[in-house]
Short mmCIF file of N, CA, C and O in Angstrom, two decimals:
data_model
loop_
_atom_site.label_atom_id
_atom_site.label_comp_id
_atom_site.label_asym_id
_atom_site.label_seq_id
_atom_site.Cartn_x
_atom_site.Cartn_y
_atom_site.Cartn_z
N MET A 557 -12.45 67.51 104.49
CA MET A 557 -13.36 67.85 107.17
C MET A 557 -13.17 69.19 106.46
O MET A 557 -12.43 70.13 106.40
N GLY A 558 -13.35 69.50 107.11
CA GLY A 558 -13.82 70.73 107.68
C GLY A 558 -13.55 71.92 109.43
O GLY A 558 -12.96 70.79 110.31
N ALA A 559 -12.84 72.91 109.09
CA ALA A 559 -12.80 73.51 110.44
C ALA A 559 -13.00 73.17 111.86
O ALA A 559 -12.34 72.77 112.67
N MET A 560 -14.32 73.70 111.13
CA MET A 560 -14.97 73.84 112.75
C MET A 560 -15.95 72.42 113.47
O MET A 560 -15.94 71.28 111.89
N ARG A 561 -15.89 72.23 114.72
CA ARG A 561 -16.42 71.00 115.18
C ARG A 561 -17.28 70.80 115.11
O ARG A 561 -18.31 71.79 115.09
N PRO A 562 -17.81 69.71 114.93
CA PRO A 562 -19.68 70.37 115.01
C PRO A 562 -19.29 70.07 116.71
O PRO A 562 -19.63 70.11 117.66
N GLY A 563 -21.24 70.99 116.32
CA GLY A 563 -21.47 71.70 118.06
C GLY A 563 -21.56 73.22 117.95
O GLY A 563 -21.80 73.22 119.24
N GLU A 564 -19.81 73.42 117.34
CA GLU A 564 -18.64 74.55 117.44
C GLU A 564 -19.99 75.79 116.46
O GLU A 564 -20.29 76.18 115.33
N THR A 565 -20.13 76.88 117.74
CA THR A 565 -20.54 78.15 116.76
C THR A 565 -20.08 78.68 116.41
O THR A 565 -18.57 78.67 116.23
N PRO A 566 -20.29 79.33 115.26
CA PRO A 566 -19.31 80.63 114.71
C PRO A 566 -18.59 81.34 115.52
O PRO A 566 -16.96 82.26 115.45
N GLU A 567 -19.38 81.80 117.01
CA GLU A 567 -18.29 82.71 117.76
C GLU A 567 -17.21 82.10 117.92
O GLU A 567 -15.39 82.22 118.67
N GLN A 568 -17.48 80.62 119.02
CA GLN A 568 -16.94 79.86 119.17
C GLN A 568 -15.93 79.57 118.09
O GLN A 568 -14.31 79.59 118.34
N ALA A 569 -15.73 78.85 117.06
CA ALA A 569 -14.62 78.82 116.17
C ALA A 569 -14.15 80.05 115.62
O ALA A 569 -12.43 80.48 115.35
N ARG A 570 -14.15 81.29 115.80
CA ARG A 570 -13.66 82.43 115.88
C ARG A 570 -12.95 82.74 116.72
O ARG A 570 -11.80 83.04 116.59
N ALA A 571 -13.30 83.04 117.65
CA ALA A 571 -12.82 82.80 119.34
C ALA A 571 -11.22 81.82 118.74
O ALA A 571 -10.21 82.23 119.75
N ARG A 572 -11.93 80.34 118.83
CA ARG A 572 -10.73 79.53 118.53
C ARG A 572 -9.94 79.77 117.19
O ARG A 572 -8.43 80.11 117.48
N ALA A 573 -10.06 80.62 116.69
CA ALA A 573 -9.49 80.78 115.36
C ALA A 573 -7.98 81.87 116.03
O ALA A 573 -6.98 82.26 115.57
N GLY A 574 -8.59 83.14 116.31
CA GLY A 574 -7.88 83.43 117.16
C GLY A 574 -7.28 83.20 117.80
O GLY A 574 -5.80 83.99 118.24
N ARG A 575 -7.18 82.19 118.83
CA ARG A 575 -6.16 81.78 119.72
C ARG A 575 -5.03 80.98 118.98
O ARG A 575 -4.12 81.06 119.28
N LEU A 576 -6.00 79.73 118.17
CA LEU A 576 -4.89 79.62 117.42
C LEU A 576 -3.68 81.29 116.31
O LEU A 576 -2.13 80.40 116.22
N ARG A 577 -4.14 82.01 115.94
CA ARG A 577 -2.83 82.90 115.83
C ARG A 577 -2.64 83.36 116.39
O ARG A 577 -1.06 84.10 116.88
N GLN A 578 -2.74 83.65 117.86
CA GLN A 578 -1.88 83.95 118.79
C GLN A 578 -0.82 82.94 119.28
O GLN A 578 0.44 82.81 119.09
N ARG A 579 -1.21 82.00 119.70
CA ARG A 579 -0.22 80.55 118.91
C ARG A 579 0.88 80.62 118.90
O ARG A 579 1.93 80.44 118.35
N ALA A 580 0.19 81.14 117.07
CA ALA A 580 1.40 80.53 115.75
C ALA A 580 2.01 81.94 116.05
O ALA A 580 3.74 81.43 115.87
N ALA A 581 1.83 82.95 116.69
CA ALA A 581 2.39 83.80 117.29
C ALA A 581 3.68 83.84 117.44
O ALA A 581 4.82 84.27 117.63
N GLN A 582 3.37 83.34 119.12
CA GLN A 582 4.37 82.84 119.84
C GLN A 582 5.25 81.63 119.45
O GLN A 582 6.41 81.79 119.80
N ALA A 583 5.03 81.25 118.80
CA ALA A 583 5.78 79.66 118.37
C ALA A 583 6.57 79.93 116.86
O ALA A 583 8.01 79.94 117.03
N ARG A 584 7.04 81.54 116.25
CA ARG A 584 7.33 81.76 115.38
C ARG A 584 7.92 83.25 116.08
O ARG A 584 9.89 82.63 116.40
N SER A 585 7.77 83.20 117.26
CA SER A 585 8.33 84.11 118.36
C SER A 585 9.96 83.32 118.83
O SER A 585 11.06 83.31 118.30
N LEU A 586 9.31 82.57 119.31
CA LEU A 586 10.29 81.16 119.78
C LEU A 586 11.19 80.28 119.42
O LEU A 586 11.88 80.03 118.56
N ALA A 587 10.67 80.18 117.81
CA ALA A 587 11.26 79.72 116.52
C ALA A 587 12.72 80.30 116.02
O ALA A 587 14.38 79.81 116.15
N GLY A 588 12.45 81.64 116.26
CA GLY A 588 13.35 83.08 116.04
C GLY A 588 14.92 82.49 117.17
O GLY A 588 15.35 82.31 116.75
N SER A 589 14.51 82.27 118.13
CA SER A 589 15.44 81.95 118.83
C SER A 589 15.64 80.40 119.04
O SER A 589 17.15 81.06 119.51
N LEU A 590 15.04 79.92 119.16
CA LEU A 590 15.81 78.49 119.20
C LEU A 590 16.67 78.08 118.05
O LEU A 590 17.14 77.30 118.06
N GLY A 591 16.29 78.93 117.08
CA GLY A 591 17.72 78.56 115.46
C GLY A 591 18.60 79.20 116.15
O GLY A 591 19.51 78.52 115.28
N SER A 592 18.29 79.84 116.60
CA SER A 592 19.64 81.46 116.01
C SER A 592 20.48 80.48 118.72
O SER A 592 21.91 81.91 118.01
N THR A 593 20.37 79.22 118.77
CA THR A 593 20.63 80.00 120.32
C THR A 593 22.52 79.31 120.06
O THR A 593 22.19 80.22 120.95
N LEU A 594 22.67 78.34 119.52
CA LEU A 594 23.90 78.22 118.77
C LEU A 594 24.47 79.20 118.25
O LEU A 594 25.97 78.74 117.88
N ASP A 595 24.29 79.87 117.86
CA ASP A 595 25.41 80.83 116.43
C ASP A 595 26.04 81.50 116.90
O ASP A 595 27.74 81.63 116.62
N THR A 596 25.61 81.93 118.25
CA THR A 596 26.80 82.85 119.78
C THR A 596 28.38 81.49 119.22
O THR A 596 29.44 82.09 119.63
N GLY A 597 27.90 80.67 120.40
CA GLY A 597 28.62 79.82 120.45
C GLY A 597 29.54 78.94 119.49
O GLY A 597 30.85 79.09 119.46
N VAL A 598 28.97 78.30 118.44
CA VAL A 598 29.83 78.24 117.15
C VAL A 598 30.68 79.22 116.77
O VAL A 598 31.86 79.01 116.93
N ALA A 599 30.02 80.62 116.06
CA ALA A 599 31.16 81.79 115.43
C ALA A 599 32.43 81.59 116.29
O ALA A 599 33.24 81.73 115.90
N LYS A 600 32.26 81.47 117.38
CA LYS A 600 33.68 81.44 118.31
C LYS A 600 34.52 80.23 118.75
O LYS A 600 35.25 81.05 118.49
N ALA A 601 33.88 79.22 119.04
CA ALA A 601 33.83 78.41 118.97
C ALA A 601 35.00 77.65 117.35
O ALA A 601 35.95 76.94 116.99
N THR A 602 35.09 78.31 116.62
CA THR A 602 35.10 78.47 115.25
C THR A 602 35.87 79.93 114.33
O THR A 602 36.45 79.13 112.87
N ALA A 603 35.91 80.77 115.28
CA ALA A 603 36.75 81.41 114.49
C ALA A 603 38.28 81.31 114.19
O ALA A 603 38.32 80.21 115.00
N GLU A 604 38.86 82.13 113.83
CA GLU A 604 40.07 80.67 113.10
C GLU A 604 41.38 81.84 113.63
O GLU A 604 40.88 82.17 114.83
N ASP A 605 41.86 80.23 114.59
CA ASP A 605 43.08 80.43 115.41
C ASP A 605 42.58 80.59 116.65
O ASP A 605 43.19 80.90 118.08
N VAL A 606 41.49 80.32 116.95
CA VAL A 606 40.80 80.24 118.43
C VAL A 606 40.82 78.99 119.34
O VAL A 606 41.47 78.87 120.18
N TRP A 607 40.55 78.06 118.84
CA TRP A 607 40.39 76.81 119.02
C TRP A 607 41.54 75.24 118.44
O TRP A 607 40.85 75.66 117.08
N LEU A 608 42.18 75.01 118.44
CA LEU A 608 42.93 73.91 117.02
C LEU A 608 43.49 72.80 117.66
O LEU A 608 43.04 71.93 119.22
N GLY A 609 43.00 71.29 116.45
CA GLY A 609 43.67 70.48 117.45
C GLY A 609 42.58 69.55 117.14
O GLY A 609 41.44 69.95 116.55
N PRO A 610 42.54 68.05 117.44
CA PRO A 610 41.04 66.90 117.47
C PRO A 610 40.25 66.99 118.51
O PRO A 610 38.77 67.14 117.68
N TYR A 611 40.41 67.55 119.54
CA TYR A 611 39.18 67.42 120.45
C TYR A 611 38.80 69.10 120.16
O TYR A 611 37.80 68.56 119.83
N ALA A 612 39.48 70.15 119.54
CA ALA A 612 38.73 70.79 118.84
C ALA A 612 38.35 70.75 117.84
O ALA A 612 37.06 71.75 117.99
N GLU A 613 38.46 70.31 117.32
CA GLU A 613 37.37 69.90 116.01
C GLU A 613 36.51 69.02 115.88
O GLU A 613 35.06 68.92 115.28
N ARG A 614 36.24 67.82 116.97
CA ARG A 614 35.09 66.88 117.53
C ARG A 614 34.09 68.10 118.12
O ARG A 614 32.85 67.92 117.34
N VAL A 615 34.50 68.94 118.91
CA VAL A 615 33.53 69.60 119.70
C VAL A 615 33.07 70.57 118.82
O VAL A 615 32.15 70.83 118.41
N THR A 616 33.46 72.06 117.42
CA THR A 616 32.96 72.51 117.26
C THR A 616 32.34 71.90 115.99
O THR A 616 30.85 72.04 115.43
N GLY A 617 33.20 70.14 115.71
CA GLY A 617 32.02 69.64 115.43
C GLY A 617 30.28 69.10 115.28
O GLY A 617 29.54 69.32 114.41
N GLU A 618 30.75 68.56 116.65
CA GLU A 618 29.59 68.83 116.82
C GLU A 618 28.31 69.77 117.65
O GLU A 618 27.29 69.54 117.93
N LEU A 619 29.01 71.20 117.78
CA LEU A 619 28.54 71.85 117.97
C LEU A 619 27.81 72.40 116.81
O LEU A 619 26.58 73.08 116.68
N ARG A 620 28.36 72.49 115.81
CA ARG A 620 28.11 72.50 113.91
C ARG A 620 26.81 71.95 113.42
O ARG A 620 25.17 71.54 113.65
N ARG A 621 26.85 70.37 114.31
CA ARG A 621 25.68 69.61 113.71
C ARG A 621 24.31 69.53 115.08
O ARG A 621 23.26 69.60 114.61
N ARG A 622 24.49 69.67 116.64
CA ARG A 622 23.66 70.07 116.54
C ARG A 622 22.31 71.87 116.26
O ARG A 622 21.83 71.69 116.69
N GLN A 623 23.60 72.85 116.35
CA GLN A 623 22.99 74.03 115.08
C GLN A 623 22.63 73.23 114.29
O GLN A 623 21.04 73.98 113.98
N ARG A 624 22.66 72.50 113.30
CA ARG A 624 21.81 72.49 112.41
C ARG A 624 20.40 71.39 113.14
O ARG A 624 19.44 71.87 112.09
N GLU A 625 20.62 71.15 114.03
CA GLU A 625 19.33 70.77 114.86
C GLU A 625 17.90 72.01 115.39
O GLU A 625 16.90 71.39 114.54
N LEU A 626 18.67 72.02 115.70
CA LEU A 626 17.82 73.56 116.54
C LEU A 626 17.25 74.08 115.22
O LEU A 626 16.18 74.66 115.66
N GLU A 627 18.18 74.24 114.60
CA GLU A 627 17.37 75.05 113.33
C GLU A 627 17.08 74.72 112.35
O GLU A 627 15.53 75.04 112.48
N GLY A 628 16.93 73.37 112.26
CA GLY A 628 15.73 72.24 111.71
C GLY A 628 14.82 72.61 112.37
O GLY A 628 13.05 72.05 112.41
N LEU A 629 14.64 71.73 114.40
CA LEU A 629 13.41 72.48 114.74
C LEU A 629 12.90 73.89 114.64
O LEU A 629 11.45 73.37 114.68
N ALA A 630 13.68 74.53 114.52
CA ALA A 630 13.10 76.24 114.26
C ALA A 630 11.75 75.56 112.93
O ALA A 630 10.47 76.57 112.76
N ASP A 631 12.67 75.33 111.68
CA ASP A 631 12.13 75.14 110.11
C ASP A 631 10.32 74.13 111.25
O ASP A 631 9.19 74.60 110.62
N GLY A 632 10.62 73.41 112.14
CA GLY A 632 9.41 72.75 111.76
C GLY A 632 8.72 73.55 112.76
O GLY A 632 7.09 73.35 112.55
N VAL A 633 9.01 73.95 113.86
CA VAL A 633 7.88 74.92 114.81
C VAL A 633 6.98 76.41 113.57
O VAL A 633 6.08 76.16 113.47
N ARG A 634 8.30 76.70 112.86
CA ARG A 634 7.31 77.89 111.84
C ARG A 634 6.17 76.88 111.20
O ARG A 634 5.44 77.73 110.47
N ALA A 635 7.26 75.54 110.46
CA ALA A 635 5.51 75.64 109.72
C ALA A 635 4.50 75.05 110.36
O ALA A 635 3.94 74.86 109.43
N ALA A 636 4.72 74.05 111.73
CA ALA A 636 3.48 74.30 112.27
C ALA A 636 2.45 75.93 112.70
O ALA A 636 1.05 75.47 112.47
N ALA A 637 3.26 76.91 113.27
CA ALA A 637 2.86 77.73 113.39
C ALA A 637 1.62 78.23 111.68
O ALA A 637 0.48 78.70 111.38
N ASN A 638 2.42 78.18 110.35
CA ASN A 638 2.06 77.87 108.49
C ASN A 638 0.39 77.74 109.00
O ASN A 638 -0.74 77.97 108.53
N ARG A 639 0.54 76.55 109.26
CA ARG A 639 -0.70 75.40 109.79
C ARG A 639 -1.42 75.41 110.10
O ARG A 639 -2.39 76.14 109.88
N TRP A 640 -1.08 76.84 111.46
CA TRP A 640 -1.71 76.74 112.47
C TRP A 640 -2.80 78.34 111.75
O TRP A 640 -4.23 78.51 112.39
N ASP A 641 -2.22 79.62 111.26
CA ASP A 641 -3.45 80.26 110.55
C ASP A 641 -4.07 80.31 109.65
O ASP A 641 -4.54 80.33 109.74
N GLN A 642 -2.89 78.91 108.83
CA GLN A 642 -4.01 78.51 108.00
C GLN A 642 -5.55 77.95 108.26
O GLN A 642 -6.88 78.11 107.93
N GLU A 643 -5.86 76.95 109.42
CA GLU A 643 -6.60 76.66 110.10
C GLU A 643 -7.73 77.72 110.24
O GLU A 643 -9.07 78.00 110.58
N ALA A 644 -6.83 78.87 111.07
CA ALA A 644 -7.51 79.68 111.20
C ALA A 644 -8.09 80.60 110.49
O ALA A 644 -9.11 81.09 110.75
N GLU A 645 -8.14 80.48 108.97
CA GLU A 645 -8.12 81.64 107.81
C GLU A 645 -9.86 80.71 107.71
O GLU A 645 -10.36 81.42 107.46
N LEU A 646 -9.18 79.14 107.59
CA LEU A 646 -10.18 78.49 107.65
C LEU A 646 -11.55 79.09 107.66
O LEU A 646 -12.77 78.27 107.32
N LEU A 647 -11.14 78.59 110.06
CA LEU A 647 -12.38 78.84 110.44
C LEU A 647 -13.27 79.74 110.46
O LEU A 647 -14.21 79.74 110.59
N ASP A 648 -12.37 80.61 109.58
CA ASP A 648 -12.79 81.84 109.91
C ASP A 648 -13.46 81.95 108.52
O ASP A 648 -15.31 82.93 108.87
N ARG A 649 -14.04 81.48 107.61
CA ARG A 649 -14.13 81.39 106.42
C ARG A 649 -15.27 80.80 106.64
O ARG A 649 -16.37 81.10 106.58
N GLU A 650 -15.69 79.45 107.82
CA GLU A 650 -16.20 78.03 107.90
C GLU A 650 -16.85 79.47 109.12
O GLU A 650 -18.70 79.02 108.66
N ALA A 651 -16.77 79.82 109.95
CA ALA A 651 -17.81 81.24 110.67
C ALA A 651 -17.89 81.94 109.76
O ALA A 651 -19.83 81.92 110.23
N ALA A 652 -18.11 82.47 109.21
CA ALA A 652 -18.50 83.44 108.34
C ALA A 652 -20.74 82.79 107.47
O ALA A 652 -20.76 83.24 106.95
N ALA A 653 -19.51 82.12 107.34
CA ALA A 653 -20.48 81.66 106.19
C ALA A 653 -21.72 79.97 106.52
O ALA A 653 -22.65 79.80 106.23
N ALA A 654 -21.50 79.71 107.85
CA ALA A 654 -22.47 79.81 108.52
C ALA A 654 -23.30 80.30 108.98
O ALA A 654 -23.45 81.52 109.31
N PRO A 655 -24.54 79.27 109.49
CA PRO A 655 -26.08 80.43 109.33
C PRO A 655 -25.96 80.65 111.29
O PRO A 655 -25.36 80.13 111.92
N THR A 656 -26.67 81.78 110.82
CA THR A 656 -27.06 82.18 112.93
C THR A 656 -28.15 82.05 112.78
O THR A 656 -28.95 81.52 112.29
N GLY A 657 -28.54 82.19 114.22
CA GLY A 657 -29.62 82.61 114.67
C GLY A 657 -29.89 80.80 115.37
O GLY A 657 -29.38 80.58 115.31
N GLY A 658 -31.65 81.14 115.98
CA GLY A 658 -31.31 80.08 116.74
C GLY A 658 -31.72 79.12 115.84
O GLY A 658 -31.93 79.03 114.70
N ASP A 659 -32.48 77.82 116.74
CA ASP A 659 -32.91 76.89 116.75
C ASP A 659 -34.12 76.84 115.66
O ASP A 659 -34.53 77.03 115.67
#
């Protein structure tokens, strides 16, 4: 199955490809900040001799778990952005190969 939609003109396909690339770039930017959201907090909470005891261990363990979850979400956003870029490339190729002119 192609990337171009039924009835979509090459110009519309190229415009959609541009929007996909723009969204992919935005997603990558957001993924970078999402993945590093807890880095500073985890580094401070887990620094040597800063916070000790069973409660500190539970909280820092939970922070690390949440940090890994955010990193996983960021990886998923990056993967989606890569798929959008691939779809944009396919749209451009199909638009270039599509017949032009009137009916």
